[in-house]
Coordinates of C-alpha atoms and ligand atoms in Angstrom, one line a residue:
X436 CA 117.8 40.2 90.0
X437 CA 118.7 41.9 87.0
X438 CA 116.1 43.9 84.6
X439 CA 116.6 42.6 81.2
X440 CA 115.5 38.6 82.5
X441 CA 111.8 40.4 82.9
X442 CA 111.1 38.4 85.7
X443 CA 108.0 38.4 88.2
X444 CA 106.9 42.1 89.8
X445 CA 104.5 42.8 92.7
X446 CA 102.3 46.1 92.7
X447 CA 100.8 46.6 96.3
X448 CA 97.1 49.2 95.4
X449 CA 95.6 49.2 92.3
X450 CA 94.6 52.8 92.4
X451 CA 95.3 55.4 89.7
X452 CA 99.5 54.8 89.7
X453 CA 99.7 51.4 90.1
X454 CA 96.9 50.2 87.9
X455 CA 98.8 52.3 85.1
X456 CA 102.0 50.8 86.0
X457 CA 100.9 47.3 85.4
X458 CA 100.3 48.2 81.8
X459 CA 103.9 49.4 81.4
X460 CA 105.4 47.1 83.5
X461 CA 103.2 44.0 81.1
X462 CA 104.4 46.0 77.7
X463 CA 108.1 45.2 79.0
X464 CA 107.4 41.5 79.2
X465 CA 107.1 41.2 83.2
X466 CA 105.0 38.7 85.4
X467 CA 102.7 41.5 87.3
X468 CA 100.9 40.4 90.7
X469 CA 98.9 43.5 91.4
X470 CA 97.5 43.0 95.2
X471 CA 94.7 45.6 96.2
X472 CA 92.6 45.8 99.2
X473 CA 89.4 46.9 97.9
X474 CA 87.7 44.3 95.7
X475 CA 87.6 44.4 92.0
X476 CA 85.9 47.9 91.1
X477 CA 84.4 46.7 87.9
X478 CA 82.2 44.7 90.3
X479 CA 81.0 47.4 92.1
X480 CA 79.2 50.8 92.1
X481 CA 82.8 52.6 93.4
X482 CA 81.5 55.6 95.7
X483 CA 78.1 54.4 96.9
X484 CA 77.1 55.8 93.5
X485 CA 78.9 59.0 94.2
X486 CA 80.8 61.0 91.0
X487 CA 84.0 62.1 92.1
X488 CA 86.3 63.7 89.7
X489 CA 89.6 64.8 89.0
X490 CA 91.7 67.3 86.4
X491 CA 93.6 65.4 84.4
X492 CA 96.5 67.7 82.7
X493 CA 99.6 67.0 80.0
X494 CA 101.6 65.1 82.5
X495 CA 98.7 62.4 83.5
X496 CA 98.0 62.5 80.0
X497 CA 102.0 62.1 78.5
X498 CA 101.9 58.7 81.2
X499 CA 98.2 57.6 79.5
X500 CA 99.5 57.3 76.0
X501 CA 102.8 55.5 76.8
X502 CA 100.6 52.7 77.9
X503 CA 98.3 53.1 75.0
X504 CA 95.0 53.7 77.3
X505 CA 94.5 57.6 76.4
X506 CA 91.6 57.4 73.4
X507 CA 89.9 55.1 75.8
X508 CA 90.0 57.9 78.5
X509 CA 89.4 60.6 76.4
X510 CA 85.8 59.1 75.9
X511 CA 84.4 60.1 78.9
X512 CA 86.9 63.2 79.9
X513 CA 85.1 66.7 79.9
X514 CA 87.5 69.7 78.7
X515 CA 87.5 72.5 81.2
X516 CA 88.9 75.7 79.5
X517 CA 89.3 78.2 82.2
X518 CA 88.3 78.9 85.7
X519 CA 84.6 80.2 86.0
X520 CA 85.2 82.5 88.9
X521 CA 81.8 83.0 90.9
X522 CA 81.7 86.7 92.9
X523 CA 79.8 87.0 95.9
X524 CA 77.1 89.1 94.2
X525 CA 76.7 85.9 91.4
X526 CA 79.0 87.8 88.9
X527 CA 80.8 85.3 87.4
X528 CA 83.7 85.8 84.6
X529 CA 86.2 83.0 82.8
X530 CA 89.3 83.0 83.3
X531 CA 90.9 80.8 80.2
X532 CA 93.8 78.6 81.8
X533 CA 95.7 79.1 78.7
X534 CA 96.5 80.8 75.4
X535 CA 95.5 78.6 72.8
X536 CA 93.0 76.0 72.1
X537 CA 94.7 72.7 73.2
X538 CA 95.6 74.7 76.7
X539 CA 92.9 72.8 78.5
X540 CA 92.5 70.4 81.6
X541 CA 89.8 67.5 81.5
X542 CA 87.9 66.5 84.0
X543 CA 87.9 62.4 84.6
X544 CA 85.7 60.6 86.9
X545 CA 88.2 58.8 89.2
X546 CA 86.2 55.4 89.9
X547 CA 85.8 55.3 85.5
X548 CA 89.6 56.4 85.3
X549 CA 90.4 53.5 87.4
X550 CA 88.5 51.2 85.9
X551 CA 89.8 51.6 82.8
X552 CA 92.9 51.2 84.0
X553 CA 92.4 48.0 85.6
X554 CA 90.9 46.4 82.8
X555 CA 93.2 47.6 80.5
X556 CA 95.9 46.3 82.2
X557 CA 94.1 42.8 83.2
X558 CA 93.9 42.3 79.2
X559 CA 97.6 41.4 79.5
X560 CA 98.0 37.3 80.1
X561 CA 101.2 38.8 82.3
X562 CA 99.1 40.9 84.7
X563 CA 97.4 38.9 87.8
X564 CA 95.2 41.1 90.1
X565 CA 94.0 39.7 93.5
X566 CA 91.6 41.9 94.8
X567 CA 90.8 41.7 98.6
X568 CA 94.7 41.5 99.8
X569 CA 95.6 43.8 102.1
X570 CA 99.2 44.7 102.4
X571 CA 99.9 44.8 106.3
X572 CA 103.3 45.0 106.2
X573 CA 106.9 43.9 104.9
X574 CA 109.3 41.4 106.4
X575 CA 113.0 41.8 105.0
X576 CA 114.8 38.8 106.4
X577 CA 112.4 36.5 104.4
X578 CA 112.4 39.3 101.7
X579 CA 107.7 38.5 101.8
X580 CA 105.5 40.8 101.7
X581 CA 103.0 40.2 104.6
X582 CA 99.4 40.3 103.0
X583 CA 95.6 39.6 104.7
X584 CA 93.1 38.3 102.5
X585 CA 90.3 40.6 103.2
X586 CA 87.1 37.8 103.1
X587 CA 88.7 35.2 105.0
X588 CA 91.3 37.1 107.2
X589 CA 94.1 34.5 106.8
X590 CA 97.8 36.0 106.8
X591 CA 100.4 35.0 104.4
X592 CA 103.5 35.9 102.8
X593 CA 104.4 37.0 99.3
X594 CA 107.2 36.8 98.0
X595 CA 109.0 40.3 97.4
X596 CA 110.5 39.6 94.1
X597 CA 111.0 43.3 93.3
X598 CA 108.0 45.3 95.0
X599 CA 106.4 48.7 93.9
X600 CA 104.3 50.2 96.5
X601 CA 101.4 52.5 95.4
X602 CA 99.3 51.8 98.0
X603 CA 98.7 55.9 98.6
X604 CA 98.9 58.4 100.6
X605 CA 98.2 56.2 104.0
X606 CA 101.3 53.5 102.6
X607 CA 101.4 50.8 104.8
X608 CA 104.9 49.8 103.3
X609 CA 106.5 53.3 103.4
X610 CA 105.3 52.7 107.2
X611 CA 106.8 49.5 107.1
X612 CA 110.2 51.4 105.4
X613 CA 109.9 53.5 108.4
X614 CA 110.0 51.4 111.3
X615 CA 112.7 49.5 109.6
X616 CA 114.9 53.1 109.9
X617 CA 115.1 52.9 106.0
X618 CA 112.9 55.7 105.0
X619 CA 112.3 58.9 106.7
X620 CA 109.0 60.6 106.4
X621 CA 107.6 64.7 107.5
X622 CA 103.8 64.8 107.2
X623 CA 102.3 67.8 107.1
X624 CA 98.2 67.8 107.5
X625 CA 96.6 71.1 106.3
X626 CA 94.3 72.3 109.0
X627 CA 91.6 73.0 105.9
X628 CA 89.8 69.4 105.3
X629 CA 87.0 69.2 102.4
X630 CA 83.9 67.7 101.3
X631 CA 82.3 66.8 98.4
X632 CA 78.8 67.3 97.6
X633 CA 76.6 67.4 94.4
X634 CA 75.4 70.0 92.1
X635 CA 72.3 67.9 90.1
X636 CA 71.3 68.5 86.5
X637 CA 68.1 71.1 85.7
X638 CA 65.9 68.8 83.4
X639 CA 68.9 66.8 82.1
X640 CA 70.9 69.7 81.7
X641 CA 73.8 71.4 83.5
X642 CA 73.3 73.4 85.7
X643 CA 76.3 75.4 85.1
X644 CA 78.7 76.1 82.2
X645 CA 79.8 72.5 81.2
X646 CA 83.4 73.4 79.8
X647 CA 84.9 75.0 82.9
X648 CA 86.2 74.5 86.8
X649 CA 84.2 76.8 88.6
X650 CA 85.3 78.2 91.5
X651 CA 83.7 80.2 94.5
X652 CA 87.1 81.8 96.2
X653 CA 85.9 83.3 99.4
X654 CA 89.1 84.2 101.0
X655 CA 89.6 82.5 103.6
X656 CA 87.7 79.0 102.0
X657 CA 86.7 77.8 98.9
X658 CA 84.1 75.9 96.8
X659 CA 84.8 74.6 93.2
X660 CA 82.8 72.1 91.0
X661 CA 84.0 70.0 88.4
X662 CA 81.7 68.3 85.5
X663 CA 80.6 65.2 85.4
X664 CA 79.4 63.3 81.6
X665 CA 75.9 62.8 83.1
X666 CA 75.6 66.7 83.2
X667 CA 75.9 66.5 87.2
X668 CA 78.6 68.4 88.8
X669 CA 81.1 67.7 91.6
X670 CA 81.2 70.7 94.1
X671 CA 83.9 70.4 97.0
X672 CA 84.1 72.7 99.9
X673 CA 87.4 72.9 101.4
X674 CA 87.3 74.9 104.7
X675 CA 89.0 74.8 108.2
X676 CA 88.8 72.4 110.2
X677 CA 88.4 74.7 113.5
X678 CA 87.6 78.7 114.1
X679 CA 84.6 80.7 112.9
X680 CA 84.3 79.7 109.0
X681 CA 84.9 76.2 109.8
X682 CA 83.5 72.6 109.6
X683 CA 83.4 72.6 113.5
X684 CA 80.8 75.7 113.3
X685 CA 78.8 73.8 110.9
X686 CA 77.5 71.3 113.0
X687 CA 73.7 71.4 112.1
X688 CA 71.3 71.5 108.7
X689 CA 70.5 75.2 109.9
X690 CA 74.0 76.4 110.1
X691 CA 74.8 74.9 107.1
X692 CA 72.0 76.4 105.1
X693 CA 72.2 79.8 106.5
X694 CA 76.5 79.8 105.5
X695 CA 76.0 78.4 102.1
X696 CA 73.4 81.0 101.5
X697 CA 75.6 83.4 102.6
X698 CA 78.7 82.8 101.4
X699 CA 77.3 80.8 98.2
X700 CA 74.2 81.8 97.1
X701 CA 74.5 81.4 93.5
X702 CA 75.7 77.6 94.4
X703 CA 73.2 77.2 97.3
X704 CA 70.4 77.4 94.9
X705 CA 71.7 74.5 92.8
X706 CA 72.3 72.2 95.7
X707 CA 68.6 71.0 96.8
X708 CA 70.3 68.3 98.5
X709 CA 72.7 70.5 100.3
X710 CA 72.1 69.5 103.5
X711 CA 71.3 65.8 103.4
X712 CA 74.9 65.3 101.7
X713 CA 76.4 67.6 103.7
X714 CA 75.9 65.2 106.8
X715 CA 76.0 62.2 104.6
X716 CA 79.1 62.6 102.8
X717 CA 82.9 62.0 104.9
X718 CA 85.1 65.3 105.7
X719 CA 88.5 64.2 104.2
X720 CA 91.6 65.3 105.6
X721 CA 94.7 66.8 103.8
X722 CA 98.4 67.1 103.7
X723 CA 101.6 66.9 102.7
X724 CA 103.8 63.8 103.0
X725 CA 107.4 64.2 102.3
X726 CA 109.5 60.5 101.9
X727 CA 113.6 60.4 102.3
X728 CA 114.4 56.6 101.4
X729 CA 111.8 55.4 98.6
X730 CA 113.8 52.1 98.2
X731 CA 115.4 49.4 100.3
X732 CA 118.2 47.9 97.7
X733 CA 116.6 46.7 95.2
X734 CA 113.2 45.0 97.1
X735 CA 110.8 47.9 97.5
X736 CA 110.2 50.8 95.9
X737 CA 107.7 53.6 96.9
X738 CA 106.1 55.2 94.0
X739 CA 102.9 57.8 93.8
X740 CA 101.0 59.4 96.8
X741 CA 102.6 56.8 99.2
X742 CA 106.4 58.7 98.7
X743 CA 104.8 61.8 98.0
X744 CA 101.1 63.0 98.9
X745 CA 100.6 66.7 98.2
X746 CA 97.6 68.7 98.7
X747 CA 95.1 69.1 95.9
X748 CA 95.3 72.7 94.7
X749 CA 97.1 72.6 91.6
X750 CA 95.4 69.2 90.2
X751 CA 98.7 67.6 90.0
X752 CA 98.6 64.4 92.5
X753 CA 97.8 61.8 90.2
X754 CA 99.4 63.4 87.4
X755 CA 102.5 63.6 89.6
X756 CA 102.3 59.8 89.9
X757 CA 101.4 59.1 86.0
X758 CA 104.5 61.2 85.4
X759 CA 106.5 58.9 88.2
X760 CA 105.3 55.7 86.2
X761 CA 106.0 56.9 83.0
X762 CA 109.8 58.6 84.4
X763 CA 110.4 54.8 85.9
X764 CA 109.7 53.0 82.9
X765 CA 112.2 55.6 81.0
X766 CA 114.7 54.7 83.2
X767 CA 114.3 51.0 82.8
X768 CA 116.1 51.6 79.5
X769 CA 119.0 53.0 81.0
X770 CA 119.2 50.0 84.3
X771 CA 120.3 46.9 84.8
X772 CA 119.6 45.9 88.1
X773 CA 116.6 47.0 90.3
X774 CA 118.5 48.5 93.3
X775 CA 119.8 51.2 90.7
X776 CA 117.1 51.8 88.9
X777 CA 115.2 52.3 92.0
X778 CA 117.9 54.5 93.1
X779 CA 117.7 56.7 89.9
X780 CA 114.2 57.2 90.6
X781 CA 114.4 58.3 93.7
X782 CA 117.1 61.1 92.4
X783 CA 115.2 61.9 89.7
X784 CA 112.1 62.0 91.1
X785 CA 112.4 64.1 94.3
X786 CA 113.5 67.5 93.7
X787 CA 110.5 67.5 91.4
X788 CA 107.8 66.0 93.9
X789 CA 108.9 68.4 96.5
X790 CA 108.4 71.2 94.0
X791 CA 105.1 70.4 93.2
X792 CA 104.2 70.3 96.7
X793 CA 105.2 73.7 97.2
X794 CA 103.4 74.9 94.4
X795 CA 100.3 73.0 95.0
X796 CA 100.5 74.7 98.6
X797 CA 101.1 78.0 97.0
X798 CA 98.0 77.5 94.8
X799 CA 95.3 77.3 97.5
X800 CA 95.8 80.8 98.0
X801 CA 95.9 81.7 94.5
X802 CA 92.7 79.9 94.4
X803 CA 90.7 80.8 97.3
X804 CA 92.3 84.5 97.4
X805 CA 94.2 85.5 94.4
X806 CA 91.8 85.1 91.8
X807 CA 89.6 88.0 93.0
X808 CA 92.0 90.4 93.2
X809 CA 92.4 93.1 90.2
X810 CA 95.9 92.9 90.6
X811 CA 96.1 89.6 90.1
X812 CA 93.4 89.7 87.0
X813 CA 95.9 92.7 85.4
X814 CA 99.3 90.7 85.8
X815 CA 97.5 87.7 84.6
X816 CA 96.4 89.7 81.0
X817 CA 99.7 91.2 81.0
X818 CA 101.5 87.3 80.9
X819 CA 98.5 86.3 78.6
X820 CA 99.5 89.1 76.1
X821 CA 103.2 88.2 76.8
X822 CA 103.0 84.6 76.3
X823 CA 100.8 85.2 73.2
X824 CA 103.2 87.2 71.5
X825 CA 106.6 85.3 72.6
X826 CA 106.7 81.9 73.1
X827 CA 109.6 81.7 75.3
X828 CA 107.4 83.9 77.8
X829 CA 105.2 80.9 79.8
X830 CA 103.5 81.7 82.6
X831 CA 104.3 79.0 85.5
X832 CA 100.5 77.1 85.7
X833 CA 101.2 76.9 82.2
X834 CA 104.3 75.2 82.6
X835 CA 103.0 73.0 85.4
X836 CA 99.7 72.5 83.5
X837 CA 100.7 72.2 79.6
X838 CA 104.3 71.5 79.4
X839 CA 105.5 68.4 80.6
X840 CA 108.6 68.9 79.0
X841 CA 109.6 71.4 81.7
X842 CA 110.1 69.6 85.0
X843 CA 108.3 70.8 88.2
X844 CA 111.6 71.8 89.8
X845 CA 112.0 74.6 86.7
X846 CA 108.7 75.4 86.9
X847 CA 109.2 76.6 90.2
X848 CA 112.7 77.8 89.7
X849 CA 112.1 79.9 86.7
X850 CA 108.9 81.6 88.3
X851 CA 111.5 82.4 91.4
X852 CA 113.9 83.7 89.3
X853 CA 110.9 86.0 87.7
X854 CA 109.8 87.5 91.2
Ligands
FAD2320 C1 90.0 66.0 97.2 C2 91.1 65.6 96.3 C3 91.1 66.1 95.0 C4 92.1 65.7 94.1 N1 92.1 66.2 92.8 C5 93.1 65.9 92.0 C6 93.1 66.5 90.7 O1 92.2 67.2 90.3 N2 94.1 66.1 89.8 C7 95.1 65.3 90.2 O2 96.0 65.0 89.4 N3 95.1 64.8 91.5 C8 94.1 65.1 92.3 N4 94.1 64.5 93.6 C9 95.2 63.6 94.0 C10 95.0 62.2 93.5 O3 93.8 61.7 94.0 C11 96.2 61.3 94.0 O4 97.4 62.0 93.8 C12 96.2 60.0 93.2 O5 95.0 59.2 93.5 C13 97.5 59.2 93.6 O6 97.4 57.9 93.0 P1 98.1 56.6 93.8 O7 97.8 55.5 92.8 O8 99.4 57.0 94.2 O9 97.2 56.5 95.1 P2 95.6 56.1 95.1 O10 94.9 56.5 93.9 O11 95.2 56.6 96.5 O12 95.6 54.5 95.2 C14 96.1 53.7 96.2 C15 95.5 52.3 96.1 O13 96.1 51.4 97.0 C16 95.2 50.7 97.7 N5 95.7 50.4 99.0 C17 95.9 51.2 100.0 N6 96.5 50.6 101.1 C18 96.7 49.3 100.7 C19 97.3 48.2 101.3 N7 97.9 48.3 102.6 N8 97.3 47.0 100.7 C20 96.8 46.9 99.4 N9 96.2 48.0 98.8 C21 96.2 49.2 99.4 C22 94.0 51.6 97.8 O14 92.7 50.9 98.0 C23 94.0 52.2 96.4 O15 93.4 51.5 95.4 C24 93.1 64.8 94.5 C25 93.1 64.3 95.8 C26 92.1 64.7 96.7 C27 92.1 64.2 98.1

């Protein structure tokens, strides 16, 4: 089917990508059937009430203004200017992320992010969203996607028309590209998971500084906290998963308590609830997925975390998959026909994704290890000064962070050049 008769489109997870997709996809004049397996989250209290946030940067925020949604975002998004870096002792010293004013990241409750996504894009007569549909699966010789509503369990086929899978990191259809020989996929789990807890307000107020991502490197492990607009923060501890400083050891309140206060004091005394969440609150996993084969012809497209998870260190996934949704609908001006604009993507697309997944990698021990170091702190000034005095000169989390101009694959080529 060819691009320019804007004919009907399936989304399969309105998450973060795909919700933002629809809104492109609606301003282009298509038929949108968005199919998502969690019901509607403007219905709900997303999290069991639980604030979990995100760093939004210039890429996530290049894709939010193509679709016109970015003043409505900006409402609730928090500025973080630096890294508060917290020392064992309680010391704890800013580290600005960039050079001038607007060099900031914000952070963006994901549940509010979403929902003002969704309803943003379900303002367009074109988009359709069926909550409750869960995609189990995708049969090419009827060209239907195979779908089970949620409430009633009854199993149906859609059909494909063209198909954009962001249905995450777990994809059901890349599984489904998979088995079918079309796609190949590596997935790489970190043996660090996480967990995220809650730093309350003092009286209404923050409890730390509000305009920052704080960070407690330890080394080995981490714990940062991000602000919320209710003046709550959201701390997460990412930690092995097995050996001495490890989820595994913590297996009671005790233990717990006695390696927060140990290894966290300054936090541990913010966290009255420490060890009731602790217990309450899911360990997540983490990894890398790496997808060969996004497309089959012109069906089904992968798009987002479900062709290319990465781990969280460099705040990049979702802004990874605003920049895919925003590179897609560039390329719709230059494509005819689905198979090769799906094709194009995938070329375009990859050499990037797998450079941010090496740098996000590379950034958990800049995080958890670098950031103390002196060295570190005296070739960071030195760029600082550098950067401030020549423009040309920008450091590479700038050019990840600030500069979507630059694609990932130079960020990371130019800082390899530099070594
Ligand atoms: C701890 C942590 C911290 C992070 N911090 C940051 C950060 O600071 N900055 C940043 O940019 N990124 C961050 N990320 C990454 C970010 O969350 C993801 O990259 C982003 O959510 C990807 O968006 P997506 O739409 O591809 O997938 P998702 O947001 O995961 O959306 C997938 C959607 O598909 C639905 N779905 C799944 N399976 C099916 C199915 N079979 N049928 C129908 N629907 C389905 C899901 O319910 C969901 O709504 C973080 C990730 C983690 C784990």
């Amino acid at each position: 089917m060819s691009l320019t008769s804007a004919g009907g489109v399936n989304i399969i997870g309105a998450g973060l990508a795909g919700s933002l997709l629809a809104i492109l996809l609606a301003k282009r004049g298509f038929q949108v059937t968005v199919y998502e397996r969690r019901p509607d989250p403007r219905h709900l209290n997303a999290n069991g009430g639980r604030s979990i946030n995100l760093a939004l940067a210039a890429r996530g925020i290049r894709g939010l203004k193509l679709a016109g949604v970015l003043e409505r975002v900006m409402k609730f998004a928090i500025p973080m200017r630096g890294r508060m870096v917290h020392e064992h002792d309680g010391a704890a010293a800013l580290q600005l992320y960039g050079v001038r004013p607007e060099e900031v990241i914000y952070s963006v409750s994901r549940a509010d992010l979403n929902r003002e996504l969704i309803e943003a894009a379900d303002a367009h007569p074109n988009v359709a969203f069926r909550f409750g549909q869960l995609c189990i699966g995708f049969a090419h010789e009827k060209n239907a996607l195979e779908m089970r509503d949620e409430a009633t369990g009854h199993i149906y086929h859609a059909d494909a028309l063209p198909s954009i899978a962001t249905d995450g990191a777990g994809s059901a259809v890349r599984d489904a590209l998979v088995a079918r020989e079309v796609a190949g996929v590596r997935e790489e789990p970190l043996d660090h998971d996480y967990k995220e807890l809650t730093i309350p307000s003092r009286e209404g107020k923050p409890a730390l500084e509000v305009n920052a991502l704080h960070i407690w490197p330890r080394g080995g492990f981490m714990l940062i906290a991000l602000p919320n607009p209710d003046a709550t923060f959201t701390a997460t501890l990412f930690l092995a998963r097995l050996g001495a400083n490890s989820f595994e050891a913590l297996g009671s309140a005790a233990a717990v308590d006695e390696f927060f206060a140990r290894e966290f004091p300054s936090a541990r005394a913010l966290m009255p609830d420490l060890t009731k969440e602790f217990f309450e609150h899911p360990q997540g996993s983490l990894g890398t997925v790496y997808t060969q084969g996004w497309h089959l012809d012109g069906d089904v497209l992968l798009l987002g975390d479900a062709a290319h998870a990465i781990v969280p260190f460099h705040g990049q996934g979702m802004n990874c998959a605003f920049e895919d949704c925003a590179e897609l609908d560039r390329l719709m001006d230059e494509h005819h026909g689905w198979a090769g604009l799906f094709e194009a993507f995938e070329h375009a697309r990859r050499p990037n994704t797998d450079a941010i997944a090496q740098m996000a990698l590379e950034n958990y021990v800049e995080m958890r290890e670098a950031v103390l170091d002196p060295e570190y702190r005296r070739k960071k000034s030195e760029a600082e000064a550098l950067e401030k005095k020549d423009p040309n000169f920008i450091p590479r989390y700038s050019m990840v962070m600030f500069h979507p101009e630059i694609p990932y694959v130079e960020a990371l080529a130019r800082r390899t050049v530099a070594r």
